PDB file of C-alpha atoms and ligand atoms in Angstrom:
ATOM      1  CA  MET G   1     -75.812-171.218  22.313  1.00  0.00           C
ATOM      2  CA  THR G   2     -76.762-171.194  25.936  1.00  0.00           C
ATOM      3  CA  PHE G   3     -76.921-174.596  27.544  1.00  0.00           C
ATOM      4  CA  LYS G   4     -79.532-175.437  30.146  1.00  0.00           C
ATOM      5  CA  LEU G   5     -79.640-178.040  32.866  1.00  0.00           C
ATOM      6  CA  PRO G   6     -81.648-180.888  31.307  1.00  0.00           C
ATOM      7  CA  VAL G   7     -84.810-182.025  33.042  1.00  0.00           C
ATOM      8  CA  LEU G   8     -84.166-184.924  35.415  1.00  0.00           C
ATOM      9  CA  PRO G   9     -86.064-187.977  34.058  1.00  0.00           C
ATOM     10  CA  TYR G  10     -87.589-188.743  37.511  1.00  0.00           C
ATOM     11  CA  GLU G  11     -88.403-187.004  40.790  1.00  0.00           C
ATOM     12  CA  MET G  12     -85.569-186.091  43.173  1.00  0.00           C
ATOM     13  CA  ASN G  13     -86.665-188.783  45.630  1.00  0.00           C
ATOM     14  CA  ALA G  14     -87.439-191.441  43.007  1.00  0.00           C
ATOM     15  CA  LEU G  15     -84.132-193.295  43.407  1.00  0.00           C
ATOM     16  CA  GLU G  16     -84.404-193.665  47.181  1.00  0.00           C
ATOM     17  CA  PRO G  17     -83.230-195.507  49.187  1.00  0.00           C
ATOM     18  CA  TYR G  18     -80.311-196.147  46.819  1.00  0.00           C
ATOM     19  CA  ILE G  19     -79.643-192.495  45.976  1.00  0.00           C
ATOM     20  CA  SER G  20     -81.244-189.951  48.296  1.00  0.00           C
ATOM     21  CA  ALA G  21     -83.090-186.790  47.301  1.00  0.00           C
ATOM     22  CA  LYS G  22     -80.398-184.922  49.268  1.00  0.00           C
ATOM     23  CA  THR G  23     -77.680-186.375  47.032  1.00  0.00           C
ATOM     24  CA  LEU G  24     -79.623-185.485  43.875  1.00  0.00           C
ATOM     25  CA  GLU G  25     -80.306-181.967  45.164  1.00  0.00           C
ATOM     26  CA  PHE G  26     -76.543-181.423  45.363  1.00  0.00           C
ATOM     27  CA  HIS G  27     -75.371-183.655  42.533  1.00  0.00           C
ATOM     28  CA  TYR G  28     -77.934-182.617  39.927  1.00  0.00           C
ATOM     29  CA  GLY G  29     -79.023-179.279  41.380  1.00  0.00           C
ATOM     30  CA  LYS G  30     -75.581-177.906  42.283  1.00  0.00           C
ATOM     31  CA  HIS G  31     -72.753-179.888  40.637  1.00  0.00           C
ATOM     32  CA  HIS G  32     -74.393-180.458  37.254  1.00  0.00           C
ATOM     33  CA  GLN G  33     -75.827-176.919  37.248  1.00  0.00           C
ATOM     34  CA  THR G  34     -72.365-175.485  37.955  1.00  0.00           C
ATOM     35  CA  TYR G  35     -70.849-177.358  35.005  1.00  0.00           C
ATOM     36  CA  VAL G  36     -73.604-175.906  32.787  1.00  0.00           C
ATOM     37  CA  ASP G  37     -73.049-172.371  34.118  1.00  0.00           C
ATOM     38  CA  ASN G  38     -69.261-172.600  33.787  1.00  0.00           C
ATOM     39  CA  LEU G  39     -69.534-173.933  30.243  1.00  0.00           C
ATOM     40  CA  ASN G  40     -71.828-171.077  29.206  1.00  0.00           C
ATOM     41  CA  LYS G  41     -69.344-168.537  30.594  1.00  0.00           C
ATOM     42  CA  LEU G  42     -66.269-170.188  29.083  1.00  0.00           C
ATOM     43  CA  ILE G  43     -67.550-170.565  25.516  1.00  0.00           C
ATOM     44  CA  GLN G  44     -68.810-166.990  25.224  1.00  0.00           C
ATOM     45  CA  GLY G  45     -67.098-165.281  22.296  1.00  0.00           C
ATOM     46  CA  THR G  46     -65.071-168.368  21.339  1.00  0.00           C
ATOM     47  CA  GLU G  47     -65.217-170.712  18.354  1.00  0.00           C
ATOM     48  CA  PHE G  48     -67.250-173.064  20.585  1.00  0.00           C
ATOM     49  CA  ALA G  49     -70.060-170.561  21.183  1.00  0.00           C
ATOM     50  CA  ASN G  50     -72.497-172.004  18.647  1.00  0.00           C
ATOM     51  CA  MET G  51     -71.473-175.676  18.646  1.00  0.00           C
ATOM     52  CA  PRO G  52     -73.596-178.582  19.807  1.00  0.00           C
ATOM     53  CA  LEU G  53     -72.368-180.045  23.107  1.00  0.00           C
ATOM     54  CA  GLU G  54     -70.878-183.211  21.580  1.00  0.00           C
ATOM     55  CA  ASP G  55     -68.824-181.166  19.123  1.00  0.00           C
ATOM     56  CA  ILE G  56     -67.482-178.980  21.925  1.00  0.00           C
ATOM     57  CA  VAL G  57     -66.398-182.101  23.828  1.00  0.00           C
ATOM     58  CA  LYS G  58     -64.690-183.667  20.810  1.00  0.00           C
ATOM     59  CA  LYS G  59     -63.010-180.486  19.539  1.00  0.00           C
ATOM     60  CA  SER G  60     -61.687-179.311  22.914  1.00  0.00           C
ATOM     61  CA  TYR G  61     -60.362-182.747  23.927  1.00  0.00           C
ATOM     62  CA  GLY G  62     -56.612-183.031  24.444  1.00  0.00           C
ATOM     63  CA  LYS G  63     -55.951-179.303  23.952  1.00  0.00           C
ATOM     64  CA  PRO G  64     -54.435-177.776  27.089  1.00  0.00           C
ATOM     65  CA  GLU G  65     -55.638-174.295  26.138  1.00  0.00           C
ATOM     66  CA  TYR G  66     -59.233-175.570  26.163  1.00  0.00           C
ATOM     67  CA  ALA G  67     -58.982-177.764  29.259  1.00  0.00           C
ATOM     68  CA  GLY G  68     -61.582-175.732  31.150  1.00  0.00           C
ATOM     69  CA  ILE G  69     -64.048-175.907  28.281  1.00  0.00           C
ATOM     70  CA  PHE G  70     -63.456-179.636  27.851  1.00  0.00           C
ATOM     71  CA  ASN G  71     -63.847-180.400  31.554  1.00  0.00           C
ATOM     72  CA  ASN G  72     -67.134-178.543  31.888  1.00  0.00           C
ATOM     73  CA  ALA G  73     -68.604-179.653  28.536  1.00  0.00           C
ATOM     74  CA  ALA G  74     -67.706-183.295  29.155  1.00  0.00           C
ATOM     75  CA  GLN G  75     -69.116-183.156  32.688  1.00  0.00           C
ATOM     76  CA  VAL G  76     -72.379-181.689  31.372  1.00  0.00           C
ATOM     77  CA  TRP G  77     -72.592-184.513  28.834  1.00  0.00           C
ATOM     78  CA  ASN G  78     -71.522-187.271  31.272  1.00  0.00           C
ATOM     79  CA  HIS G  79     -74.036-186.254  33.945  1.00  0.00           C
ATOM     80  CA  THR G  80     -76.950-186.099  31.513  1.00  0.00           C
ATOM     81  CA  PHE G  81     -75.983-189.575  30.317  1.00  0.00           C
ATOM     82  CA  PHE G  82     -75.697-190.822  33.913  1.00  0.00           C
ATOM     83  CA  TRP G  83     -79.207-189.631  34.889  1.00  0.00           C
ATOM     84  CA  ASN G  84     -80.524-191.483  31.860  1.00  0.00           C
ATOM     85  CA  SER G  85     -78.573-194.630  32.788  1.00  0.00           C
ATOM     86  CA  MET G  86     -80.848-195.025  35.837  1.00  0.00           C
ATOM     87  CA  SER G  87     -84.515-195.551  36.536  1.00  0.00           C
ATOM     88  CA  PRO G  88     -86.589-196.094  39.692  1.00  0.00           C
ATOM     89  CA  GLN G  89     -87.624-199.373  37.990  1.00  0.00           C
ATOM     90  CA  GLY G  90     -84.038-200.239  37.018  1.00  0.00           C
ATOM     91  CA  GLY G  91     -81.594-202.937  38.027  1.00  0.00           C
ATOM     92  CA  HIS G  92     -82.578-205.511  35.442  1.00  0.00           C
ATOM     93  CA  GLU G  93     -80.607-207.431  32.868  1.00  0.00           C
ATOM     94  CA  PRO G  94     -81.006-205.975  29.371  1.00  0.00           C
ATOM     95  CA  GLN G  95     -82.958-207.965  26.825  1.00  0.00           C
ATOM     96  CA  GLY G  96     -82.590-208.641  23.113  1.00  0.00           C
ATOM     97  CA  GLU G  97     -79.457-207.866  21.153  1.00  0.00           C
ATOM     98  CA  LEU G  98     -77.608-206.261  24.064  1.00  0.00           C
ATOM     99  CA  LYS G  99     -78.230-209.296  26.262  1.00  0.00           C
ATOM    100  CA  ASP G 100     -76.762-211.531  23.559  1.00  0.00           C
ATOM    101  CA  LYS G 101     -73.731-209.297  23.112  1.00  0.00           C
ATOM    102  CA  ILE G 102     -73.079-209.189  26.869  1.00  0.00           C
ATOM    103  CA  ASN G 103     -73.291-212.968  27.144  1.00  0.00           C
ATOM    104  CA  LYS G 104     -70.958-213.382  24.184  1.00  0.00           C
ATOM    105  CA  LYS G 105     -68.400-210.878  25.441  1.00  0.00           C
ATOM    106  CA  PHE G 106     -68.421-211.491  29.205  1.00  0.00           C
ATOM    107  CA  GLY G 107     -69.879-215.007  29.505  1.00  0.00           C
ATOM    108  CA  SER G 108     -72.906-213.940  31.557  1.00  0.00           C
ATOM    109  CA  TYR G 109     -74.642-210.863  32.948  1.00  0.00           C
ATOM    110  CA  GLU G 110     -73.212-211.675  36.392  1.00  0.00           C
ATOM    111  CA  LYS G 111     -69.677-211.708  34.975  1.00  0.00           C
ATOM    112  CA  PHE G 112     -70.321-208.406  33.212  1.00  0.00           C
ATOM    113  CA  LYS G 113     -71.504-206.884  36.504  1.00  0.00           C
ATOM    114  CA  GLU G 114     -68.324-208.081  38.231  1.00  0.00           C
ATOM    115  CA  GLU G 115     -66.160-206.490  35.561  1.00  0.00           C
ATOM    116  CA  PHE G 116     -68.126-203.234  35.719  1.00  0.00           C
ATOM    117  CA  LYS G 117     -67.869-203.170  39.497  1.00  0.00           C
ATOM    118  CA  THR G 118     -64.122-203.765  39.342  1.00  0.00           C
ATOM    119  CA  ALA G 119     -63.705-200.879  36.910  1.00  0.00           C
ATOM    120  CA  ALA G 120     -65.827-198.602  39.102  1.00  0.00           C
ATOM    121  CA  THR G 121     -64.059-199.451  42.356  1.00  0.00           C
ATOM    122  CA  THR G 122     -60.509-199.385  40.955  1.00  0.00           C
ATOM    123  CA  GLN G 123     -60.868-195.985  39.292  1.00  0.00           C
ATOM    124  CA  PHE G 124     -58.354-194.124  41.467  1.00  0.00           C
ATOM    125  CA  GLY G 125     -59.810-190.769  42.439  1.00  0.00           C
ATOM    126  CA  SER G 126     -62.636-189.125  40.522  1.00  0.00           C
ATOM    127  CA  GLY G 127     -64.067-190.575  37.349  1.00  0.00           C
ATOM    128  CA  TRP G 128     -66.593-192.790  35.647  1.00  0.00           C
ATOM    129  CA  ALA G 129     -67.212-196.470  34.825  1.00  0.00           C
ATOM    130  CA  TRP G 130     -68.783-197.274  31.466  1.00  0.00           C
ATOM    131  CA  LEU G 131     -70.146-199.991  29.250  1.00  0.00           C
ATOM    132  CA  VAL G 132     -69.347-198.877  25.709  1.00  0.00           C
ATOM    133  CA  GLU G 133     -69.292-200.136  22.169  1.00  0.00           C
ATOM    134  CA  ASP G 134     -65.967-199.568  20.437  1.00  0.00           C
ATOM    135  CA  GLU G 135     -65.512-198.611  16.786  1.00  0.00           C
ATOM    136  CA  LYS G 136     -65.876-202.266  15.747  1.00  0.00           C
ATOM    137  CA  GLY G 137     -69.159-202.613  17.637  1.00  0.00           C
ATOM    138  CA  GLU G 138     -67.481-204.701  20.382  1.00  0.00           C
ATOM    139  CA  LEU G 139     -68.584-204.182  23.976  1.00  0.00           C
ATOM    140  CA  GLN G 140     -65.992-202.966  26.467  1.00  0.00           C
ATOM    141  CA  VAL G 141     -66.055-202.038  30.136  1.00  0.00           C
ATOM    142  CA  ILE G 142     -63.846-199.005  30.657  1.00  0.00           C
ATOM    143  CA  LYS G 143     -63.146-196.372  33.286  1.00  0.00           C
ATOM    144  CA  THR G 144     -62.282-192.733  32.699  1.00  0.00           C
ATOM    145  CA  SER G 145     -60.656-190.137  34.984  1.00  0.00           C
ATOM    146  CA  ASN G 146     -62.186-186.847  36.040  1.00  0.00           C
ATOM    147  CA  ALA G 147     -64.209-185.458  33.111  1.00  0.00           C
ATOM    148  CA  ASP G 148     -62.824-187.798  30.453  1.00  0.00           C
ATOM    149  CA  THR G 149     -65.564-189.356  28.369  1.00  0.00           C
ATOM    150  CA  PRO G 150     -65.857-192.176  25.804  1.00  0.00           C
ATOM    151  CA  ILE G 151     -67.361-189.837  23.207  1.00  0.00           C
ATOM    152  CA  ALA G 152     -63.952-188.133  22.956  1.00  0.00           C
ATOM    153  CA  HIS G 153     -62.500-191.529  21.959  1.00  0.00           C
ATOM    154  CA  ASN G 154     -65.099-192.538  19.378  1.00  0.00           C
ATOM    155  CA  PHE G 155     -66.731-195.051  21.705  1.00  0.00           C
ATOM    156  CA  LYS G 156     -70.506-195.268  21.940  1.00  0.00           C
ATOM    157  CA  PRO G 157     -71.562-195.239  25.616  1.00  0.00           C
ATOM    158  CA  ILE G 158     -74.319-197.618  26.705  1.00  0.00           C
ATOM    159  CA  ILE G 159     -74.418-196.937  30.459  1.00  0.00           C
ATOM    160  CA  THR G 160     -72.280-195.076  32.977  1.00  0.00           C
ATOM    161  CA  CYS G 161     -71.868-194.811  36.734  1.00  0.00           C
ATOM    162  CA  ASP G 162     -70.423-191.637  38.259  1.00  0.00           C
ATOM    163  CA  VAL G 163     -67.779-192.574  40.837  1.00  0.00           C
ATOM    164  CA  TRP G 164     -66.765-189.071  41.894  1.00  0.00           C
ATOM    165  CA  GLU G 165     -67.153-188.871  45.674  1.00  0.00           C
ATOM    166  CA  HIS G 166     -69.937-186.282  45.243  1.00  0.00           C
ATOM    167  CA  ALA G 167     -72.032-189.061  43.639  1.00  0.00           C
ATOM    168  CA  TYR G 168     -72.184-191.199  46.778  1.00  0.00           C
ATOM    169  CA  TYR G 169     -70.583-189.618  49.822  1.00  0.00           C
ATOM    170  CA  LEU G 170     -73.764-188.324  51.497  1.00  0.00           C
ATOM    171  CA  ASP G 171     -75.398-191.768  51.233  1.00  0.00           C
ATOM    172  CA  TYR G 172     -72.471-194.204  51.394  1.00  0.00           C
ATOM    173  CA  GLN G 173     -69.510-192.172  52.757  1.00  0.00           C
ATOM    174  CA  ASN G 174     -66.369-194.108  51.729  1.00  0.00           C
ATOM    175  CA  ARG G 175     -68.250-197.256  50.624  1.00  0.00           C
ATOM    176  CA  ARG G 176     -68.000-196.800  46.873  1.00  0.00           C
ATOM    177  CA  ALA G 177     -68.455-200.548  46.269  1.00  0.00           C
ATOM    178  CA  ASP G 178     -71.859-200.490  48.002  1.00  0.00           C
ATOM    179  CA  PHE G 179     -72.948-197.559  45.846  1.00  0.00           C
ATOM    180  CA  VAL G 180     -71.862-199.340  42.660  1.00  0.00           C
ATOM    181  CA  SER G 181     -73.689-202.512  43.731  1.00  0.00           C
ATOM    182  CA  ALA G 182     -76.860-200.504  44.391  1.00  0.00           C
ATOM    183  CA  PHE G 183     -76.487-198.889  40.962  1.00  0.00           C
ATOM    184  CA  LEU G 184     -76.175-202.283  39.238  1.00  0.00           C
ATOM    185  CA  ASP G 185     -78.765-204.175  41.280  1.00  0.00           C
ATOM    186  CA  HIS G 186     -81.480-201.520  41.630  1.00  0.00           C
ATOM    187  CA  LEU G 187     -81.021-198.532  39.318  1.00  0.00           C
ATOM    188  CA  VAL G 188     -79.245-199.283  36.060  1.00  0.00           C
ATOM    189  CA  LYS G 189     -81.354-198.879  32.923  1.00  0.00           C
ATOM    190  CA  TYR G 190     -80.171-199.959  29.468  1.00  0.00           C
TER     191      TYR G 190
HETATM  192 MN1  LIG D   1     -71.021-186.186  39.291  1.00  0.00          MN
END
């Protein structure tokens, strides 16, 4: 199977002024594309060659001999999920069942946002902040390092924010907290 860069669900400039077209040109057009290209090269002629992406992530996880395959497969998956966690019309509290679950777990949407922001800003180095459902269907805010991804741990991701420096440095330099606030207040889509 040859993987392709998925179509971005909005125009490159659609998330401005919170994420610039310049950032998306590099982040989506270069970083995400490179993970796709590397993955296609690495799986050639291996047992992973004909697997769906999620299976590659799960079956290469935790195996040092497949670290390169895991890192690139998980980054392909994580980035696609991240683009779909945002919308130019985003930044609103979810409705319905998810709203109820958030209120029950965190007390309020504001408290959830604080916990998510803490996870995103305390992830030391590169990684991701997530809202997930665990195996019991309970919501959790978690952070993962580098390419690590909740789908390797049997969690069901609901939203994610990329906190690698390449996600925000052109627009926010070292101000990761401002980027995460912009994500939560203006972009996040459930
Ligand atoms: Mn990224």
